[in-house]
């Protein structure tokens, strides 16, 4: 059984605008620096434990990758760790930056 749900860029933006959603960007550091969703945290094996400690398990968690494929596995992982509202961003960052370029930042 899937431990996460799929979410469109529009629905993810609406959820984020409600004020309590976390966004985990699982892309590599270079891609994240080139552009990422505002307030997204880059998550990899080095900071996973820290990210999980700082993110409440009942807080909505949106997982983002390049195109929405890798994020599904990561979202499943978070769901299996007890996160109750986990979403994989359909279309990933590539879809997000087309839909909401004003919500993108560069490091």
PDB file of N, CA and C in Angstrom:
ATOM      1  N   UNK A   1       0.839  -1.193   0.000  1.00  0.00           N
ATOM      2  CA  UNK A   1       0.000   0.000   0.000  1.00  0.00           C
ATOM      3  C   UNK A   1       0.879   1.250   0.000  1.00  0.00           C
ATOM      4  N   UNK A   2       0.452   2.229  -0.748  1.00  0.00           N
ATOM      5  CA  UNK A   2       1.210   3.462  -0.855  1.00  0.00           C
ATOM      6  C   UNK A   2       1.087   4.285   0.427  1.00  0.00           C
ATOM      7  N   UNK A   3       2.227   4.789   0.884  1.00  0.00           N
ATOM      8  CA  UNK A   3       2.263   5.604   2.101  1.00  0.00           C
ATOM      9  C   UNK A   3       2.218   7.090   1.784  1.00  0.00           C
ATOM     10  N   UNK A   4       1.952   7.425   0.514  1.00  0.00           N
ATOM     11  CA  UNK A   4       1.924   8.826   0.101  1.00  0.00           C
ATOM     12  C   UNK A   4       0.843   9.033  -0.947  1.00  0.00           C
ATOM     13  N   UNK A   5       0.582  10.296  -1.237  1.00  0.00           N
ATOM     14  CA  UNK A   5      -0.363  10.671  -2.292  1.00  0.00           C
ATOM     15  C   UNK A   5       0.372  11.514  -3.321  1.00  0.00           C
ATOM     16  N   UNK A   6      -0.144  11.529  -4.522  1.00  0.00           N
ATOM     17  CA  UNK A   6       0.375  12.419  -5.563  1.00  0.00           C
ATOM     18  C   UNK A   6      -0.285  13.781  -5.395  1.00  0.00           C
ATOM     19  N   UNK A   7       0.444  14.839  -5.747  1.00  0.00           N
ATOM     20  CA  UNK A   7      -0.114  16.185  -5.649  1.00  0.00           C
ATOM     21  C   UNK A   7       0.362  17.005  -6.852  1.00  0.00           C
ATOM     22  N   UNK A   8      -0.539  17.784  -7.406  1.00  0.00           N
ATOM     23  CA  UNK A   8      -0.183  18.655  -8.527  1.00  0.00           C
ATOM     24  C   UNK A   8       0.539  19.889  -8.003  1.00  0.00           C
ATOM     25  N   UNK A   9       1.206  20.597  -8.887  1.00  0.00           N
ATOM     26  CA  UNK A   9       1.900  21.828  -8.489  1.00  0.00           C
ATOM     27  C   UNK A   9       0.910  22.836  -7.896  1.00  0.00           C
ATOM     28  N   UNK A  10      -0.258  22.975  -8.505  1.00  0.00           N
ATOM     29  CA  UNK A  10      -1.260  23.923  -8.002  1.00  0.00           C
ATOM     30  C   UNK A  10      -1.748  23.563  -6.613  1.00  0.00           C
ATOM     31  N   UNK A  11      -2.024  22.278  -6.394  1.00  0.00           N
ATOM     32  CA  UNK A  11      -2.475  21.845  -5.067  1.00  0.00           C
ATOM     33  C   UNK A  11      -1.349  21.954  -4.039  1.00  0.00           C
ATOM     34  N   UNK A  12      -0.113  21.684  -4.470  1.00  0.00           N
ATOM     35  CA  UNK A  12       1.030  21.807  -3.556  1.00  0.00           C
ATOM     36  C   UNK A  12       1.215  23.261  -3.136  1.00  0.00           C
ATOM     37  N   UNK A  13       1.085  24.171  -4.075  1.00  0.00           N
ATOM     38  CA  UNK A  13       1.220  25.600  -3.764  1.00  0.00           C
ATOM     39  C   UNK A  13       0.130  26.013  -2.767  1.00  0.00           C
ATOM     40  N   UNK A  14      -1.095  25.564  -2.995  1.00  0.00           N
ATOM     41  CA  UNK A  14      -2.193  25.893  -2.081  1.00  0.00           C
ATOM     42  C   UNK A  14      -1.925  25.339  -0.685  1.00  0.00           C
ATOM     43  N   UNK A  15      -1.421  24.120  -0.614  1.00  0.00           N
ATOM     44  CA  UNK A  15      -1.105  23.507   0.680  1.00  0.00           C
ATOM     45  C   UNK A  15       0.015  24.290   1.372  1.00  0.00           C
ATOM     46  N   UNK A  16       1.035  24.654   0.615  1.00  0.00           N
ATOM     47  CA  UNK A  16       2.147  25.417   1.173  1.00  0.00           C
ATOM     48  C   UNK A  16       1.679  26.789   1.662  1.00  0.00           C
ATOM     49  N   UNK A  17       0.785  27.416   0.914  1.00  0.00           N
ATOM     50  CA  UNK A  17       0.289  28.742   1.303  1.00  0.00           C
ATOM     51  C   UNK A  17      -0.525  28.703   2.587  1.00  0.00           C
ATOM     52  N   UNK A  18      -1.025  27.538   2.973  1.00  0.00           N
ATOM     53  CA  UNK A  18      -1.741  27.417   4.246  1.00  0.00           C
ATOM     54  C   UNK A  18      -0.791  27.585   5.431  1.00  0.00           C
ATOM     55  N   UNK A  19       0.508  27.477   5.156  1.00  0.00           N
ATOM     56  CA  UNK A  19       1.489  27.859   6.154  1.00  0.00           C
ATOM     57  C   UNK A  19       2.222  26.788   6.918  1.00  0.00           C
ATOM     58  N   UNK A  20       1.855  25.533   6.806  1.00  0.00           N
ATOM     59  CA  UNK A  20       2.545  24.561   7.651  1.00  0.00           C
ATOM     60  C   UNK A  20       3.157  23.388   6.897  1.00  0.00           C
ATOM     61  N   UNK A  21       3.189  23.432   5.584  1.00  0.00           N
ATOM     62  CA  UNK A  21       3.769  22.325   4.819  1.00  0.00           C
ATOM     63  C   UNK A  21       5.285  22.469   4.719  1.00  0.00           C
ATOM     64  N   UNK A  22       5.963  21.335   4.779  1.00  0.00           N
ATOM     65  CA  UNK A  22       7.403  21.283   4.553  1.00  0.00           C
ATOM     66  C   UNK A  22       7.632  20.759   3.138  1.00  0.00           C
ATOM     67  N   UNK A  23       8.709  21.223   2.508  1.00  0.00           N
ATOM     68  CA  UNK A  23       9.050  20.748   1.168  1.00  0.00           C
ATOM     69  C   UNK A  23      10.458  20.180   1.215  1.00  0.00           C
ATOM     70  N   UNK A  24      10.582  18.889   0.879  1.00  0.00           N
ATOM     71  CA  UNK A  24      11.877  18.208   0.825  1.00  0.00           C
ATOM     72  C   UNK A  24      12.277  18.068  -0.639  1.00  0.00           C
ATOM     73  N   UNK A  25      13.387  18.687  -1.014  1.00  0.00           N
ATOM     74  CA  UNK A  25      13.912  18.609  -2.377  1.00  0.00           C
ATOM     75  C   UNK A  25      15.035  17.578  -2.362  1.00  0.00           C
ATOM     76  N   UNK A  26      14.860  16.477  -3.097  1.00  0.00           N
ATOM     77  CA  UNK A  26      15.839  15.390  -3.054  1.00  0.00           C
ATOM     78  C   UNK A  26      16.822  15.416  -4.229  1.00  0.00           C
ATOM     79  N   UNK A  27      16.811  16.499  -4.994  1.00  0.00           N
ATOM     80  CA  UNK A  27      17.755  16.608  -6.117  1.00  0.00           C
ATOM     81  C   UNK A  27      19.175  16.867  -5.604  1.00  0.00           C
ATOM     82  N   UNK A  28      20.158  16.745  -6.489  1.00  0.00           N
ATOM     83  CA  UNK A  28      21.547  16.969  -6.104  1.00  0.00           C
ATOM     84  C   UNK A  28      21.783  18.449  -5.774  1.00  0.00           C
ATOM     85  N   UNK A  29      22.887  18.698  -5.087  1.00  0.00           N
ATOM     86  CA  UNK A  29      23.190  20.048  -4.599  1.00  0.00           C
ATOM     87  C   UNK A  29      23.307  21.070  -5.727  1.00  0.00           C
ATOM     88  N   UNK A  30      23.909  20.686  -6.835  1.00  0.00           N
ATOM     89  CA  UNK A  30      24.089  21.623  -7.948  1.00  0.00           C
ATOM     90  C   UNK A  30      22.733  22.033  -8.540  1.00  0.00           C
ATOM     91  N   UNK A  31      21.845  21.083  -8.722  1.00  0.00           N
ATOM     92  CA  UNK A  31      20.514  21.380  -9.260  1.00  0.00           C
ATOM     93  C   UNK A  31      19.724  22.249  -8.290  1.00  0.00           C
ATOM     94  N   UNK A  32      19.800  21.931  -7.002  1.00  0.00           N
ATOM     95  CA  UNK A  32      19.109  22.711  -5.981  1.00  0.00           C
ATOM     96  C   UNK A  32      19.611  24.158  -5.998  1.00  0.00           C
ATOM     97  N   UNK A  33      20.938  24.337  -6.079  1.00  0.00           N
ATOM     98  CA  UNK A  33      21.512  25.686  -6.110  1.00  0.00           C
ATOM     99  C   UNK A  33      21.069  26.462  -7.340  1.00  0.00           C
ATOM    100  N   UNK A  34      20.916  25.762  -8.462  1.00  0.00           N
ATOM    101  CA  UNK A  34      20.505  26.415  -9.709  1.00  0.00           C
ATOM    102  C   UNK A  34      19.064  26.906  -9.636  1.00  0.00           C
ATOM    103  N   UNK A  35      18.238  26.284  -8.803  1.00  0.00           N
ATOM    104  CA  UNK A  35      16.860  26.710  -8.629  1.00  0.00           C
ATOM    105  C   UNK A  35      16.072  25.705  -7.821  1.00  0.00           C
ATOM    106  N   UNK A  36      15.252  26.223  -6.901  1.00  0.00           N
ATOM    107  CA  UNK A  36      14.414  25.360  -6.063  1.00  0.00           C
ATOM    108  C   UNK A  36      13.164  26.120  -5.617  1.00  0.00           C
ATOM    109  N   UNK A  37      12.198  25.373  -5.136  1.00  0.00           N
ATOM    110  CA  UNK A  37      10.966  25.956  -4.618  1.00  0.00           C
ATOM    111  C   UNK A  37      11.297  26.757  -3.360  1.00  0.00           C
ATOM    112  N   UNK A  38      10.743  27.947  -3.286  1.00  0.00           N
ATOM    113  CA  UNK A  38      10.943  28.789  -2.108  1.00  0.00           C
ATOM    114  C   UNK A  38      10.649  27.981  -0.837  1.00  0.00           C
ATOM    115  N   UNK A  39      11.537  28.061   0.124  1.00  0.00           N
ATOM    116  CA  UNK A  39      11.432  27.404   1.429  1.00  0.00           C
ATOM    117  C   UNK A  39      11.673  25.901   1.385  1.00  0.00           C
ATOM    118  N   UNK A  40      11.999  25.337   0.231  1.00  0.00           N
ATOM    119  CA  UNK A  40      12.314  23.907   0.168  1.00  0.00           C
ATOM    120  C   UNK A  40      13.657  23.651   0.833  1.00  0.00           C
ATOM    121  N   UNK A  41      13.760  22.529   1.511  1.00  0.00           N
ATOM    122  CA  UNK A  41      15.017  22.101   2.121  1.00  0.00           C
ATOM    123  C   UNK A  41      15.573  20.956   1.282  1.00  0.00           C
ATOM    124  N   UNK A  42      16.843  21.047   0.940  1.00  0.00           N
ATOM    125  CA  UNK A  42      17.471  19.944   0.210  1.00  0.00           C
ATOM    126  C   UNK A  42      17.761  18.822   1.198  1.00  0.00           C
ATOM    127  N   UNK A  43      17.335  17.621   0.845  1.00  0.00           N
ATOM    128  CA  UNK A  43      17.489  16.476   1.733  1.00  0.00           C
ATOM    129  C   UNK A  43      18.269  15.387   1.001  1.00  0.00           C
ATOM    130  N   UNK A  44      19.316  14.897   1.662  1.00  0.00           N
ATOM    131  CA  UNK A  44      20.072  13.765   1.137  1.00  0.00           C
ATOM    132  C   UNK A  44      20.466  12.880   2.322  1.00  0.00           C
ATOM    133  N   UNK A  45      21.247  11.864   2.075  1.00  0.00           N
ATOM    134  CA  UNK A  45      21.613  10.933   3.143  1.00  0.00           C
ATOM    135  C   UNK A  45      22.384  11.610   4.272  1.00  0.00           C
ATOM    136  N   UNK A  46      23.116  12.685   3.968  1.00  0.00           N
ATOM    137  CA  UNK A  46      23.904  13.360   4.995  1.00  0.00           C
ATOM    138  C   UNK A  46      23.050  14.138   5.999  1.00  0.00           C
ATOM    139  N   UNK A  47      21.906  14.692   5.564  1.00  0.00           N
ATOM    140  CA  UNK A  47      21.103  15.493   6.494  1.00  0.00           C
ATOM    141  C   UNK A  47      19.706  14.918   6.734  1.00  0.00           C
ATOM    142  N   UNK A  48      19.482  13.692   6.312  1.00  0.00           N
ATOM    143  CA  UNK A  48      18.150  13.081   6.467  1.00  0.00           C
ATOM    144  C   UNK A  48      17.705  13.019   7.924  1.00  0.00           C
ATOM    145  N   UNK A  49      18.579  12.567   8.806  1.00  0.00           N
ATOM    146  CA  UNK A  49      18.228  12.446  10.222  1.00  0.00           C
ATOM    147  C   UNK A  49      17.875  13.811  10.807  1.00  0.00           C
ATOM    148  N   UNK A  50      18.671  14.828  10.472  1.00  0.00           N
ATOM    149  CA  UNK A  50      18.422  16.193  10.952  1.00  0.00           C
ATOM    150  C   UNK A  50      17.082  16.718  10.419  1.00  0.00           C
ATOM    151  N   UNK A  51      16.815  16.487   9.122  1.00  0.00           N
ATOM    152  CA  UNK A  51      15.562  16.940   8.527  1.00  0.00           C
ATOM    153  C   UNK A  51      14.371  16.276   9.224  1.00  0.00           C
ATOM    154  N   UNK A  52      14.479  14.972   9.441  1.00  0.00           N
ATOM    155  CA  UNK A  52      13.371  14.253  10.069  1.00  0.00           C
ATOM    156  C   UNK A  52      13.144  14.715  11.505  1.00  0.00           C
ATOM    157  N   UNK A  53      14.220  15.020  12.221  1.00  0.00           N
ATOM    158  CA  UNK A  53      14.088  15.497  13.598  1.00  0.00           C
ATOM    159  C   UNK A  53      13.410  16.864  13.649  1.00  0.00           C
ATOM    160  N   UNK A  54      13.585  17.661  12.591  1.00  0.00           N
ATOM    161  CA  UNK A  54      13.033  19.020  12.566  1.00  0.00           C
ATOM    162  C   UNK A  54      11.649  19.103  11.931  1.00  0.00           C
ATOM    163  N   UNK A  55      11.150  17.989  11.401  1.00  0.00           N
ATOM    164  CA  UNK A  55       9.877  17.990  10.688  1.00  0.00           C
ATOM    165  C   UNK A  55       8.874  17.111  11.435  1.00  0.00           C
ATOM    166  N   UNK A  56       7.786  17.721  11.895  1.00  0.00           N
ATOM    167  CA  UNK A  56       6.768  16.971  12.640  1.00  0.00           C
ATOM    168  C   UNK A  56       6.121  15.913  11.747  1.00  0.00           C
ATOM    169  N   UNK A  57       5.851  14.753  12.325  1.00  0.00           N
ATOM    170  CA  UNK A  57       5.300  13.644  11.537  1.00  0.00           C
ATOM    171  C   UNK A  57       3.869  13.893  11.077  1.00  0.00           C
ATOM    172  N   UNK A  58       3.161  14.826  11.726  1.00  0.00           N
ATOM    173  CA  UNK A  58       1.790  15.143  11.296  1.00  0.00           C
ATOM    174  C   UNK A  58       1.735  16.393  10.424  1.00  0.00           C
ATOM    175  N   UNK A  59       2.898  16.951  10.109  1.00  0.00           N
ATOM    176  CA  UNK A  59       2.994  18.121   9.230  1.00  0.00           C
ATOM    177  C   UNK A  59       2.934  17.651   7.776  1.00  0.00           C
ATOM    178  N   UNK A  60       2.177  18.339   6.915  1.00  0.00           N
ATOM    179  CA  UNK A  60       2.194  17.965   5.497  1.00  0.00           C
ATOM    180  C   UNK A  60       3.618  18.055   4.945  1.00  0.00           C
ATOM    181  N   UNK A  61       4.033  17.037   4.209  1.00  0.00           N
ATOM    182  CA  UNK A  61       5.379  16.967   3.651  1.00  0.00           C
ATOM    183  C   UNK A  61       5.285  16.707   2.150  1.00  0.00           C
ATOM    184  N   UNK A  62       5.789  17.659   1.367  1.00  0.00           N
ATOM    185  CA  UNK A  62       5.792  17.547  -0.091  1.00  0.00           C
ATOM    186  C   UNK A  62       7.211  17.185  -0.515  1.00  0.00           C
ATOM    187  N   UNK A  63       7.360  16.081  -1.246  1.00  0.00           N
ATOM    188  CA  UNK A  63       8.674  15.637  -1.710  1.00  0.00           C
ATOM    189  C   UNK A  63       8.801  15.988  -3.187  1.00  0.00           C
ATOM    190  N   UNK A  64       9.908  16.626  -3.522  1.00  0.00           N
ATOM    191  CA  UNK A  64      10.147  17.140  -4.866  1.00  0.00           C
ATOM    192  C   UNK A  64      11.448  16.577  -5.427  1.00  0.00           C
ATOM    193  N   UNK A  65      11.426  16.182  -6.699  1.00  0.00           N
ATOM    194  CA  UNK A  65      12.636  15.775  -7.413  1.00  0.00           C
ATOM    195  C   UNK A  65      12.663  16.533  -8.739  1.00  0.00           C
ATOM    196  N   UNK A  66      13.257  15.961  -9.769  1.00  0.00           N
ATOM    197  CA  UNK A  66      13.326  16.632 -11.073  1.00  0.00           C
ATOM    198  C   UNK A  66      11.978  16.620 -11.790  1.00  0.00           C
ATOM    199  N   UNK A  67      11.435  15.414 -11.991  1.00  0.00           N
ATOM    200  CA  UNK A  67      10.228  15.251 -12.812  1.00  0.00           C
ATOM    201  C   UNK A  67       9.088  14.509 -12.112  1.00  0.00           C
ATOM    202  N   UNK A  68       9.249  14.185 -10.850  1.00  0.00           N
ATOM    203  CA  UNK A  68       8.179  13.506 -10.116  1.00  0.00           C
ATOM    204  C   UNK A  68       8.303  12.001 -10.076  1.00  0.00           C
ATOM    205  N   UNK A  69       9.452  11.459 -10.452  1.00  0.00           N
ATOM    206  CA  UNK A  69       9.641  10.012 -10.413  1.00  0.00           C
ATOM    207  C   UNK A  69      10.359   9.561  -9.143  1.00  0.00           C
ATOM    208  N   UNK A  70      11.551  10.082  -8.908  1.00  0.00           N
ATOM    209  CA  UNK A  70      12.326   9.707  -7.719  1.00  0.00           C
ATOM    210  C   UNK A  70      11.615  10.108  -6.430  1.00  0.00           C
ATOM    211  N   UNK A  71      10.851  11.172  -6.491  1.00  0.00           N
ATOM    212  CA  UNK A  71      10.154  11.641  -5.287  1.00  0.00           C
ATOM    213  C   UNK A  71       9.144  10.621  -4.784  1.00  0.00           C
ATOM    214  N   UNK A  72       8.659   9.765  -5.657  1.00  0.00           N
ATOM    215  CA  UNK A  72       7.689   8.755  -5.221  1.00  0.00           C
ATOM    216  C   UNK A  72       8.326   7.771  -4.237  1.00  0.00           C
ATOM    217  N   UNK A  73       9.543   7.323  -4.536  1.00  0.00           N
ATOM    218  CA  UNK A  73      10.238   6.412  -3.622  1.00  0.00           C
ATOM    219  C   UNK A  73      10.569   7.085  -2.309  1.00  0.00           C
ATOM    220  N   UNK A  74      11.013   8.349  -2.386  1.00  0.00           N
ATOM    221  CA  UNK A  74      11.332   9.093  -1.169  1.00  0.00           C
ATOM    222  C   UNK A  74      10.071   9.353  -0.348  1.00  0.00           C
ATOM    223  N   UNK A  75       8.972   9.685  -1.009  1.00  0.00           N
ATOM    224  CA  UNK A  75       7.707   9.919  -0.306  1.00  0.00           C
ATOM    225  C   UNK A  75       7.243   8.630   0.380  1.00  0.00           C
ATOM    226  N   UNK A  76       7.402   7.501  -0.309  1.00  0.00           N
ATOM    227  CA  UNK A  76       7.052   6.211   0.289  1.00  0.00           C
ATOM    228  C   UNK A  76       7.890   5.979   1.552  1.00  0.00           C
ATOM    229  N   UNK A  77       9.166   6.279   1.479  1.00  0.00           N
ATOM    230  CA  UNK A  77      10.060   6.135   2.630  1.00  0.00           C
ATOM    231  C   UNK A  77       9.571   6.975   3.808  1.00  0.00           C
ATOM    232  N   UNK A  78       9.283   8.259   3.563  1.00  0.00           N
ATOM    233  CA  UNK A  78       8.813   9.118   4.648  1.00  0.00           C
ATOM    234  C   UNK A  78       7.509   8.590   5.245  1.00  0.00           C
ATOM    235  N   UNK A  79       6.614   8.121   4.396  1.00  0.00           N
ATOM    236  CA  UNK A  79       5.378   7.539   4.894  1.00  0.00           C
ATOM    237  C   UNK A  79       5.636   6.334   5.781  1.00  0.00           C
ATOM    238  N   UNK A  80       6.595   5.509   5.397  1.00  0.00           N
ATOM    239  CA  UNK A  80       6.943   4.330   6.187  1.00  0.00           C
ATOM    240  C   UNK A  80       7.617   4.698   7.498  1.00  0.00           C
ATOM    241  N   UNK A  81       8.161   5.911   7.590  1.00  0.00           N
ATOM    242  CA  UNK A  81       8.779   6.389   8.830  1.00  0.00           C
ATOM    243  C   UNK A  81       7.759   7.024   9.767  1.00  0.00           C
ATOM    244  N   UNK A  82       6.489   7.025   9.369  1.00  0.00           N
ATOM    245  CA  UNK A  82       5.442   7.520  10.253  1.00  0.00           C
ATOM    246  C   UNK A  82       4.882   8.882   9.904  1.00  0.00           C
ATOM    247  N   UNK A  83       5.348   9.482   8.812  1.00  0.00           N
ATOM    248  CA  UNK A  83       4.768  10.759   8.388  1.00  0.00           C
ATOM    249  C   UNK A  83       3.383  10.475   7.824  1.00  0.00           C
ATOM    250  N   UNK A  84       2.403  11.241   8.268  1.00  0.00           N
ATOM    251  CA  UNK A  84       1.006  10.906   7.962  1.00  0.00           C
ATOM    252  C   UNK A  84       0.422  11.635   6.767  1.00  0.00           C
ATOM    253  N   UNK A  85       1.046  12.719   6.331  1.00  0.00           N
ATOM    254  CA  UNK A  85       0.535  13.499   5.192  1.00  0.00           C
ATOM    255  C   UNK A  85       1.685  13.766   4.220  1.00  0.00           C
ATOM    256  N   UNK A  86       2.046  12.732   3.447  1.00  0.00           N
ATOM    257  CA  UNK A  86       3.183  12.819   2.539  1.00  0.00           C
ATOM    258  C   UNK A  86       2.688  12.867   1.096  1.00  0.00           C
ATOM    259  N   UNK A  87       3.295  13.755   0.317  1.00  0.00           N
ATOM    260  CA  UNK A  87       2.899  13.950  -1.083  1.00  0.00           C
ATOM    261  C   UNK A  87       4.124  13.923  -1.981  1.00  0.00           C
ATOM    262  N   UNK A  88       3.981  13.323  -3.147  1.00  0.00           N
ATOM    263  CA  UNK A  88       4.999  13.376  -4.196  1.00  0.00           C
ATOM    264  C   UNK A  88       4.517  14.389  -5.224  1.00  0.00           C
ATOM    265  N   UNK A  89       5.372  15.367  -5.522  1.00  0.00           N
ATOM    266  CA  UNK A  89       5.002  16.438  -6.440  1.00  0.00           C
ATOM    267  C   UNK A  89       5.024  15.942  -7.880  1.00  0.00           C
ATOM    268  N   UNK A  90       3.867  15.821  -8.486  1.00  0.00           N
ATOM    269  CA  UNK A  90       3.768  15.395  -9.883  1.00  0.00           C
ATOM    270  C   UNK A  90       4.465  16.402 -10.789  1.00  0.00           C
ATOM    271  N   UNK A  91       5.326  15.914 -11.668  1.00  0.00           N
ATOM    272  CA  UNK A  91       6.064  16.786 -12.575  1.00  0.00           C
ATOM    273  C   UNK A  91       7.311  17.386 -11.961  1.00  0.00           C
ATOM    274  N   UNK A  92       7.490  17.226 -10.658  1.00  0.00           N
ATOM    275  CA  UNK A  92       8.678  17.684  -9.963  1.00  0.00           C
ATOM    276  C   UNK A  92       8.951  19.173 -10.093  1.00  0.00           C
ATOM    277  N   UNK A  93      10.207  19.516  -9.845  1.00  0.00           N
ATOM    278  CA  UNK A  93      10.608  20.927  -9.908  1.00  0.00           C
ATOM    279  C   UNK A  93      10.429  21.493 -11.311  1.00  0.00           C
ATOM    280  N   UNK A  94      10.637  20.665 -12.318  1.00  0.00           N
ATOM    281  CA  UNK A  94      10.501  21.154 -13.692  1.00  0.00           C
ATOM    282  C   UNK A  94       9.082  21.677 -13.954  1.00  0.00           C
ATOM    283  N   UNK A  95       8.072  20.984 -13.461  1.00  0.00           N
ATOM    284  CA  UNK A  95       6.688  21.435 -13.619  1.00  0.00           C
ATOM    285  C   UNK A  95       6.433  22.667 -12.755  1.00  0.00           C
ATOM    286  N   UNK A  96       6.954  22.653 -11.533  1.00  0.00           N
ATOM    287  CA  UNK A  96       6.759  23.772 -10.617  1.00  0.00           C
ATOM    288  C   UNK A  96       7.299  25.069 -11.210  1.00  0.00           C
ATOM    289  N   UNK A  97       8.540  25.035 -11.748  1.00  0.00           N
ATOM    290  CA  UNK A  97       9.136  26.287 -12.233  1.00  0.00           C
ATOM    291  C   UNK A  97       8.407  26.825 -13.462  1.00  0.00           C
ATOM    292  N   UNK A  98       7.757  25.958 -14.221  1.00  0.00           N
ATOM    293  CA  UNK A  98       6.932  26.426 -15.339  1.00  0.00           C
ATOM    294  C   UNK A  98       5.649  27.077 -14.836  1.00  0.00           C
ATOM    295  N   UNK A  99       5.048  26.474 -13.814  1.00  0.00           N
ATOM    296  CA  UNK A  99       3.769  26.954 -13.292  1.00  0.00           C
ATOM    297  C   UNK A  99       3.925  28.177 -12.382  1.00  0.00           C
ATOM    298  N   UNK A 100       4.975  28.177 -11.572  1.00  0.00           N
ATOM    299  CA  UNK A 100       5.135  29.226 -10.550  1.00  0.00           C
ATOM    300  C   UNK A 100       6.574  29.741 -10.485  1.00  0.00           C
ATOM    301  N   UNK A 101       7.066  30.365 -11.554  1.00  0.00           N
ATOM    302  CA  UNK A 101       8.459  30.838 -11.528  1.00  0.00           C
ATOM    303  C   UNK A 101       8.720  31.853 -10.419  1.00  0.00           C
ATOM    304  N   UNK A 102       7.692  32.573 -10.010  1.00  0.00           N
ATOM    305  CA  UNK A 102       7.867  33.568  -8.943  1.00  0.00           C
ATOM    306  C   UNK A 102       8.088  32.905  -7.586  1.00  0.00           C
ATOM    307  N   UNK A 103       7.838  31.605  -7.481  1.00  0.00           N
ATOM    308  CA  UNK A 103       8.017  30.858  -6.251  1.00  0.00           C
ATOM    309  C   UNK A 103       9.325  30.069  -6.246  1.00  0.00           C
ATOM    310  N   UNK A 104      10.242  30.439  -7.153  1.00  0.00           N
ATOM    311  CA  UNK A 104      11.522  29.751  -7.260  1.00  0.00           C
ATOM    312  C   UNK A 104      12.639  30.659  -6.755  1.00  0.00           C
ATOM    313  N   UNK A 105      13.623  30.046  -6.114  1.00  0.00           N
ATOM    314  CA  UNK A 105      14.778  30.767  -5.597  1.00  0.00           C
ATOM    315  C   UNK A 105      16.035  30.084  -6.097  1.00  0.00           C
ATOM    316  N   UNK A 106      17.132  30.819  -6.058  1.00  0.00           N
ATOM    317  CA  UNK A 106      18.442  30.277  -6.415  1.00  0.00           C
ATOM    318  C   UNK A 106      19.383  30.484  -5.234  1.00  0.00           C
ATOM    319  N   UNK A 107      20.247  29.524  -5.026  1.00  0.00           N
ATOM    320  CA  UNK A 107      21.197  29.624  -3.903  1.00  0.00           C
ATOM    321  C   UNK A 107      22.477  30.288  -4.334  1.00  0.00           C
TER     322      UNK A 107
END
